[in-house]
């Protein structure tokens, strides 16, 4: 995948044309261009084909720089600003001449007025609007059109027709202050277009505020050990293996490992957990987290884009540049929009010219220019990407990492949510909540601890933690014939020849010695309906039973209630025993549940739901539940710490709380509504404005070229402003 910066994009039509141009090149497999970020990503069969893409796009008027940002960008911005200020001055001077006519005040001879108007309009036409003419000519050579075509043509028609009017009046010696030209329209159209474009760019920049705020959490300088002393160096000069210092209040510069010292670090940026964590030697540190107290030194393990936070930033930026499915419809419409407008403008001129109204040709040109100036495909093109960009940034601030923009568009229509139990509704940290012993002894505990240390079972750590309470130093224990049977348990002998079995009741095969023990065991099992039980037998007799539970997340109950109140049906699927799954489901108010399922069973369950026409989201750990996640319409993974970098789902919740998923559902609904509002405005604007500009309602209601360009600019700004509401809306 080649990534780079692309200049020359000015509207949705530009994006559609540039994308189509690149896709038509042999060997290009995928093209993704972002109007907001001005970035391009392509996938090519051969490395050298990236240069071909760059060359072809350059011929089409788009300058691509791979892996970097053009140095000329700031100079271009300064040039645009100068052109805009000049255009405003020229427009004011031309409007002054126009108002002199309106008030019948003529302090200057008509020829002087006309020369002044021609001079001011020429500056606007030849200098201020020059980039639009250049791009329009490039499009003409490529036998296509875009927004620049409309702007250039409207200005050109008004400019040259005005020259024709004043020349013909002077040549016929019919010079009169009542002779009207359209130089003022030239000045106002150029000024409105340039001012509107700048305001639109400023508004579009606001859509990426959340992304820039995230970037702001990475320090620009770092305290690095050089020749035995700590010195401040730019973050770009830090390399893997460097030793850095972290003081109170400073942000961690790179991912690393604590070498010495102690500090508390707020990792909420990464994990979503608000409580700072104590860090000392051997603990991991993540870039963009902040020290709240203490002093420590750490070794750089990953820098720049390779840090966990760098990967999060890259993911956010990548998704902000993605096209939602609905955007493809808008791009298709935009590709036909300009040719249709050109035909409508021509039709307007012809119909007015052949009419019997006095001055019909002048009116025809007047309204044709208005049509060209007022039509706006930009609003349509911005309807989706601006809303998506703001929403992705808002999601990142809510500890949600979107990997697939389709999830943002489709989550609002989800009818069923399937949840895994362990790590999703529970904390994913099993604990021994109770134990039952027959002859508890320290020696037996030590033997079991040694065996569990050799085990790969996920519950082994919980048993070790429980049995280690109260024990002092570790003692070496010898085991004979140690064997672990995956999915069943452990079997071995101690040095005294006593045979141990640890595992399920069936595997341990340890009957109770008498009815009294059996009664006690039954009561123990019934008192822990949510637990998983691990049995210990010695020489065929039951010695201990541990009840292990994974504690329920504090937000689990409220999350299920949020789903049900939103008419979304929750389903609980787990590989745990049916009784434990049922008890948890009843506790949470989940009516549909199944236990004892394999990953393939879960996937089949989802297929059955989708077969009934349901739109299904799957929430799991992103790894063990990958078969069912692949089947789901939307896959959501719970992740903390370094797990975030491994996610492969459509959406990753950064942290352990479930609340962000409820937030995401609401964000999806709001985003979809904003997109539809933007499209409604874009269509309504063009539906109403173009007939008015064409003079359909003349003389009662019409729009002059003076104000047509202003209306066009405002239509795009309104779309962007509407999208920006997502930054502040309550979710």
XYZ file of C-alpha atoms in Angstrom, residues 160-595:
436
model
C -16.273 38.796 -22.212
C -19.932 39.713 -22.661
C -19.292 42.883 -20.641
C -16.327 43.727 -22.874
C -18.599 43.226 -25.876
C -21.243 45.577 -24.387
C -18.877 48.486 -23.681
C -16.939 48.096 -26.940
C -20.085 47.967 -29.050
C -21.607 50.977 -27.264
C -18.453 53.063 -27.801
C -18.003 51.923 -31.402
C -21.640 52.842 -32.143
C -21.061 56.084 -30.262
C -24.118 55.282 -28.165
C -22.290 55.863 -24.922
C -24.700 56.270 -22.034
C -24.501 55.914 -18.289
C -27.566 53.692 -18.637
C -25.552 51.076 -20.551
C -25.107 48.209 -18.084
C -22.319 45.638 -18.046
C -21.606 42.644 -15.779
C -18.093 43.455 -14.553
C -19.501 43.765 -11.057
C -20.768 40.175 -11.361
C -17.249 39.040 -12.334
C -15.777 40.686 -9.240
C -18.441 39.413 -6.867
C -18.409 35.840 -8.212
C -14.625 35.582 -7.839
C -14.679 37.171 -4.370
C -17.545 35.009 -3.137
C -15.944 31.835 -4.526
C -12.539 32.522 -2.937
C -13.957 33.692 0.416
C -16.423 30.820 0.453
C -13.680 28.321 -0.351
C -11.517 29.630 2.469
C -14.409 29.489 4.938
C -15.229 25.992 3.716
C -11.608 24.904 4.233
C -11.611 26.372 7.737
C -14.839 24.555 8.509
C -13.460 21.305 7.070
C -10.389 21.668 9.275
C -12.718 21.722 12.272
C -13.936 18.252 11.297
C -10.469 16.879 12.121
C -10.084 18.692 15.463
C -10.461 15.448 17.426
C -7.656 13.856 15.413
C -5.385 16.865 16.002
C -6.236 16.793 19.705
C -5.111 13.161 19.817
C -1.886 14.102 18.029
C -1.346 16.827 20.602
C -0.876 14.183 23.302
C 2.434 13.126 21.791
C 5.245 15.376 23.101
C 7.505 17.103 20.583
C 10.562 16.837 22.834
C 11.867 14.000 25.013
C 14.444 13.802 27.782
C 16.999 11.263 26.494
C 20.271 10.072 28.010
C 23.230 11.139 25.881
C 26.818 10.575 27.123
C 25.584 9.878 30.620
C 23.386 12.999 30.893
C 19.737 13.636 30.075
C 19.198 16.213 27.340
C 16.072 17.411 25.539
C 15.910 16.184 21.933
C 13.187 16.253 19.244
C 10.929 13.222 19.414
C 11.927 12.322 15.841
C 15.519 11.682 17.021
C 14.549 9.053 19.620
C 15.471 5.520 18.535
C 14.780 2.063 19.921
C 17.154 1.340 22.792
C 17.425 4.948 24.004
C 17.033 5.567 27.746
C 14.478 8.275 28.520
C 13.424 10.039 31.713
C 9.814 10.621 32.770
C 8.956 13.241 35.377
C 5.661 14.206 36.989
C 3.282 15.891 34.555
C 5.155 14.764 31.431
C 3.752 12.662 28.617
C 5.428 9.364 27.790
C 7.232 9.969 24.484
C 7.507 6.403 23.129
C 6.517 2.863 24.058
C 9.020 1.385 26.460
C 9.903 -0.625 29.559
C 10.674 0.882 32.980
C 14.335 0.409 33.871
C 14.407 2.081 37.276
C 12.320 4.357 39.447
C 8.607 4.418 40.270
C 5.719 6.553 39.023
C 1.958 6.537 38.675
C 0.809 6.856 35.081
C -2.590 7.859 33.728
C -3.232 5.427 30.860
C -6.813 6.524 30.111
C -5.756 7.569 26.580
C -4.941 3.933 25.825
C -7.061 1.806 28.153
C -9.975 4.085 29.013
C -9.356 3.377 32.714
C -9.446 6.631 34.748
C -7.369 5.393 37.715
C -3.582 5.901 37.317
C -1.432 2.756 37.517
C 1.735 2.281 39.537
C 4.743 1.590 37.306
C 8.114 0.238 38.397
C 10.970 -1.807 36.946
C 9.875 -4.190 34.190
C 6.463 -2.597 33.583
C 5.408 -1.440 30.117
C 4.824 2.217 29.245
C 2.804 3.525 26.319
C 3.316 6.747 24.360
C 0.767 9.549 24.994
C 0.082 8.438 28.586
C 0.980 10.928 31.314
C 2.840 10.654 34.618
C 0.829 11.916 37.589
C 3.607 11.453 40.154
C 7.094 10.024 40.613
C 10.265 9.809 38.548
C 11.515 6.929 36.410
C 13.776 5.961 33.530
C 12.617 3.759 30.671
C 14.047 2.112 27.570
C 12.470 2.853 24.165
C 10.928 -0.270 22.612
C 8.896 1.318 19.795
C 8.946 4.847 18.351
C 6.842 7.002 16.031
C 4.178 5.191 14.039
C 5.275 1.865 15.537
C 4.038 2.825 19.019
C 0.615 1.651 20.118
C -0.693 5.226 20.092
C 0.877 5.798 16.677
C -1.043 2.816 15.326
C -4.249 4.192 16.846
C -3.646 7.566 15.138
C -2.969 5.850 11.819
C -6.165 3.821 12.163
C -8.248 6.931 12.948
C -6.780 8.853 9.995
C -7.240 5.898 7.649
C -10.899 5.461 8.572
C -11.598 9.196 8.324
C -10.468 8.952 4.706
C -12.584 5.898 3.911
C -15.635 6.108 1.702
C -18.934 5.005 3.168
C -21.172 3.058 0.754
C -23.650 5.950 0.599
C -20.816 8.251 -0.550
C -20.389 6.259 -3.750
C -23.925 7.248 -4.739
C -23.100 10.923 -4.144
C -19.896 10.641 -6.191
C -21.825 9.049 -9.038
C -24.349 11.911 -9.009
C -21.522 14.478 -8.803
C -19.862 12.992 -11.909
C -23.012 13.775 -13.936
C -23.852 17.025 -12.160
C -21.532 19.446 -14.009
C -22.448 18.283 -17.544
C -26.137 18.567 -16.659
C -25.639 22.104 -15.333
C -23.764 23.109 -18.485
C -26.695 21.852 -20.553
C -29.184 23.688 -18.320
C -27.187 26.923 -18.623
C -27.106 26.564 -22.425
C -30.822 25.775 -22.476
C -31.495 28.834 -20.295
C -29.594 31.089 -22.692
C -31.295 29.668 -25.785
C -34.831 29.843 -24.378
C -34.409 33.415 -23.140
C -32.711 34.496 -26.384
C -35.576 33.301 -28.585
C -38.216 34.882 -26.340
C -39.991 38.088 -27.317
C -39.030 39.939 -24.139
C -36.983 43.097 -24.785
C -33.268 42.534 -24.165
C -33.790 38.785 -24.316
C -30.184 37.974 -25.277
C -28.816 39.997 -22.364
C -31.298 38.343 -20.023
C -30.337 34.943 -21.425
C -26.676 35.529 -20.621
C -27.588 37.040 -17.249
C -29.532 33.973 -16.162
C -27.122 31.482 -17.773
C -24.279 32.978 -15.728
C -26.475 32.773 -12.614
C -27.130 29.085 -13.266
C -23.415 28.365 -13.693
C -22.519 30.312 -10.551
C -25.224 28.996 -8.234
C -25.028 25.266 -8.992
C -23.113 23.374 -6.328
C -22.052 19.717 -6.415
C -19.684 20.379 -3.497
C -22.449 20.293 -0.900
C -23.439 16.858 -2.142
C -19.851 15.666 -2.144
C -19.205 16.927 1.383
C -22.420 15.498 2.857
C -20.916 12.149 3.856
C -17.133 12.637 4.339
C -17.500 15.611 6.695
C -19.979 13.739 8.891
C -17.850 10.566 8.843
C -14.682 12.488 9.733
C -16.279 14.260 12.696
C -17.913 11.028 13.883
C -14.673 9.019 13.738
C -12.906 11.729 15.726
C -15.729 11.832 18.263
C -15.594 8.025 18.537
C -11.853 8.146 19.255
C -12.487 10.590 22.111
C -15.084 8.158 23.451
C -12.457 5.343 23.474
C -13.793 3.732 20.313
C -11.450 2.771 17.506
C -13.273 2.290 14.192
C -11.533 -0.011 11.707
C -14.293 -0.112 9.103
C -16.382 2.947 8.309
C -19.261 0.669 7.248
C -19.788 -0.072 10.952
C -20.485 3.601 11.607
C -23.090 3.676 8.871
C -24.734 0.319 9.684
C -24.699 0.115 13.490
C -27.858 2.205 13.691
C -29.794 -0.574 11.945
C -28.646 -3.473 14.149
C -31.523 -5.610 15.447
C -29.594 -8.203 17.485
C -26.378 -8.074 19.508
C -24.599 -11.345 20.294
C -22.252 -11.265 23.276
C -19.495 -13.570 24.393
C -19.320 -14.063 28.170
C -15.689 -14.122 29.234
C -13.925 -10.801 28.747
C -17.031 -9.155 27.323
C -19.685 -9.209 30.038
C -17.122 -10.317 32.599
C -13.719 -8.865 33.405
C -11.809 -11.769 31.889
C -9.831 -12.230 35.107
C -11.068 -15.478 36.737
C -10.811 -15.669 40.534
C -11.335 -18.442 43.065
C -14.353 -17.188 44.976
C -14.700 -20.220 47.288
C -13.061 -23.538 48.005
C -14.078 -26.781 49.697
C -11.438 -29.010 51.302
C -11.213 -32.426 52.830
C -7.899 -32.396 54.642
C -6.357 -29.048 53.654
C -2.584 -29.101 54.094
C 0.239 -26.767 53.101
C 2.149 -29.627 51.477
C -0.797 -30.409 49.170
C -1.131 -26.732 48.242
C 2.528 -26.547 47.251
C 2.222 -29.654 45.066
C -0.857 -28.192 43.318
C 0.862 -24.805 42.840
C 3.843 -26.475 41.186
C 1.570 -28.429 38.865
C -0.499 -25.380 37.912
C 2.662 -23.437 37.118
C 3.362 -25.994 34.419
C -0.195 -25.809 33.089
C -1.322 -23.756 30.073
C -4.962 -23.638 31.197
C -6.385 -20.073 31.587
C -7.720 -20.891 35.085
C -4.342 -22.052 36.409
C -3.286 -18.563 37.485
C -6.449 -18.132 39.561
C -5.731 -21.349 41.513
C -2.076 -20.374 42.050
C -3.103 -16.947 43.325
C -5.596 -18.444 45.784
C -3.310 -21.191 47.127
C -0.333 -18.852 47.480
C -2.105 -16.763 50.137
C -0.345 -17.272 53.452
C 2.567 -19.201 52.019
C 6.024 -17.754 52.505
C 9.008 -18.616 50.318
C 8.678 -20.803 47.253
C 9.934 -24.375 47.604
C 11.048 -26.658 44.807
C 8.606 -29.553 44.363
C 9.344 -32.574 42.223
C 6.553 -34.091 40.143
C 6.645 -37.449 38.445
C 4.945 -38.276 35.147
C 3.368 -34.844 34.712
C 0.813 -34.858 31.897
C -1.626 -32.174 30.726
C -4.568 -33.272 28.635
C -5.843 -30.196 26.813
C -9.453 -29.451 27.679
C -9.519 -32.041 30.469
C -6.930 -31.506 33.194
C -3.630 -32.488 34.836
C -2.351 -35.839 36.062
C 0.898 -36.611 37.949
C 2.441 -38.150 41.076
C 4.384 -36.578 43.927
C 7.638 -38.012 45.287
C 5.634 -40.142 47.732
C 3.838 -41.876 44.877
C 0.430 -40.259 45.532
C -1.546 -39.908 42.290
C -3.063 -36.442 41.662
C -5.735 -35.450 39.177
C -6.882 -31.813 38.679
C -9.690 -30.883 36.301
C -13.405 -31.331 35.712
C -15.517 -33.685 37.858
C -15.507 -36.289 35.122
C -11.757 -36.142 34.652
C -10.849 -36.116 38.343
C -13.172 -39.127 38.778
C -13.226 -38.629 42.551
C -16.281 -39.936 44.390
C -17.034 -38.627 47.862
C -16.285 -41.011 50.729
C -19.722 -40.893 52.391
C -23.232 -39.369 52.058
C -22.278 -36.527 54.382
C -19.461 -35.390 52.067
C -21.780 -35.755 49.077
C -24.377 -33.513 50.760
C -21.771 -30.875 51.571
C -20.507 -30.942 47.968
C -24.030 -30.602 46.556
C -24.685 -27.571 48.741
C -21.369 -26.024 47.677
C -22.160 -26.463 43.998
C -25.669 -25.045 44.346
C -24.430 -21.983 46.211
C -22.258 -20.922 43.246
C -24.470 -21.218 40.147
C -22.229 -18.935 38.040
C -18.974 -20.716 38.877
C -16.711 -23.077 37.002
C -15.579 -25.903 39.300
C -12.111 -27.456 39.366
C -11.725 -30.754 41.252
C -8.636 -32.194 42.963
C -8.373 -35.920 43.697
C -5.603 -37.826 45.452
C -5.385 -41.545 44.891
C -8.955 -41.527 43.586
C -10.556 -39.624 46.455
C -11.897 -36.087 46.360
C -9.630 -33.686 48.253
C -10.680 -30.182 47.148
C -13.053 -28.261 44.900
C -12.494 -24.676 43.781
C -15.310 -22.419 42.574
C -13.914 -20.012 39.981
C -15.877 -17.049 38.717
C -15.131 -14.234 36.332
C -16.573 -11.108 37.959
C -19.307 -9.267 36.084
C -18.425 -5.840 34.701
C -20.078 -2.971 36.543
C -21.569 -1.650 33.288
C -22.949 -4.999 32.060
C -26.464 -4.632 33.501
C -26.976 -1.051 32.307
C -25.627 -1.959 28.856
C -28.139 -4.791 28.425
C -30.919 -2.432 29.511
C -29.734 0.145 26.949
C -29.927 -2.494 24.209
C -33.413 -3.590 25.182
C -34.682 -0.010 25.494
C -33.392 0.566 21.941
C -35.377 -2.472 20.675
C -32.183 -4.476 20.188
C -32.301 -8.124 21.249
C -29.267 -9.312 23.290
C -27.993 -12.900 22.953
C -25.470 -14.563 25.277
C -23.284 -17.318 23.810
C -20.502 -19.062 25.688
C -18.358 -22.158 25.776
C -18.980 -22.342 29.521
C -21.402 -24.890 31.001
C -25.098 -24.274 30.378
C -25.960 -23.745 34.062
C -23.427 -20.928 34.490
C -24.536 -19.231 31.263
C -28.201 -19.503 32.262
C -27.558 -18.012 35.702
C -25.692 -15.043 34.193
C -28.351 -14.519 31.523
C -31.145 -14.464 34.107
C -29.164 -12.047 36.271
C -28.734 -9.638 33.344
C -32.227 -10.073 31.919
C -31.093 -11.806 28.710
C -33.784 -14.120 27.352
C -31.761 -15.771 24.583
C -28.666 -17.691 25.667
C -26.706 -20.866 24.972
C -23.802 -22.536 26.763
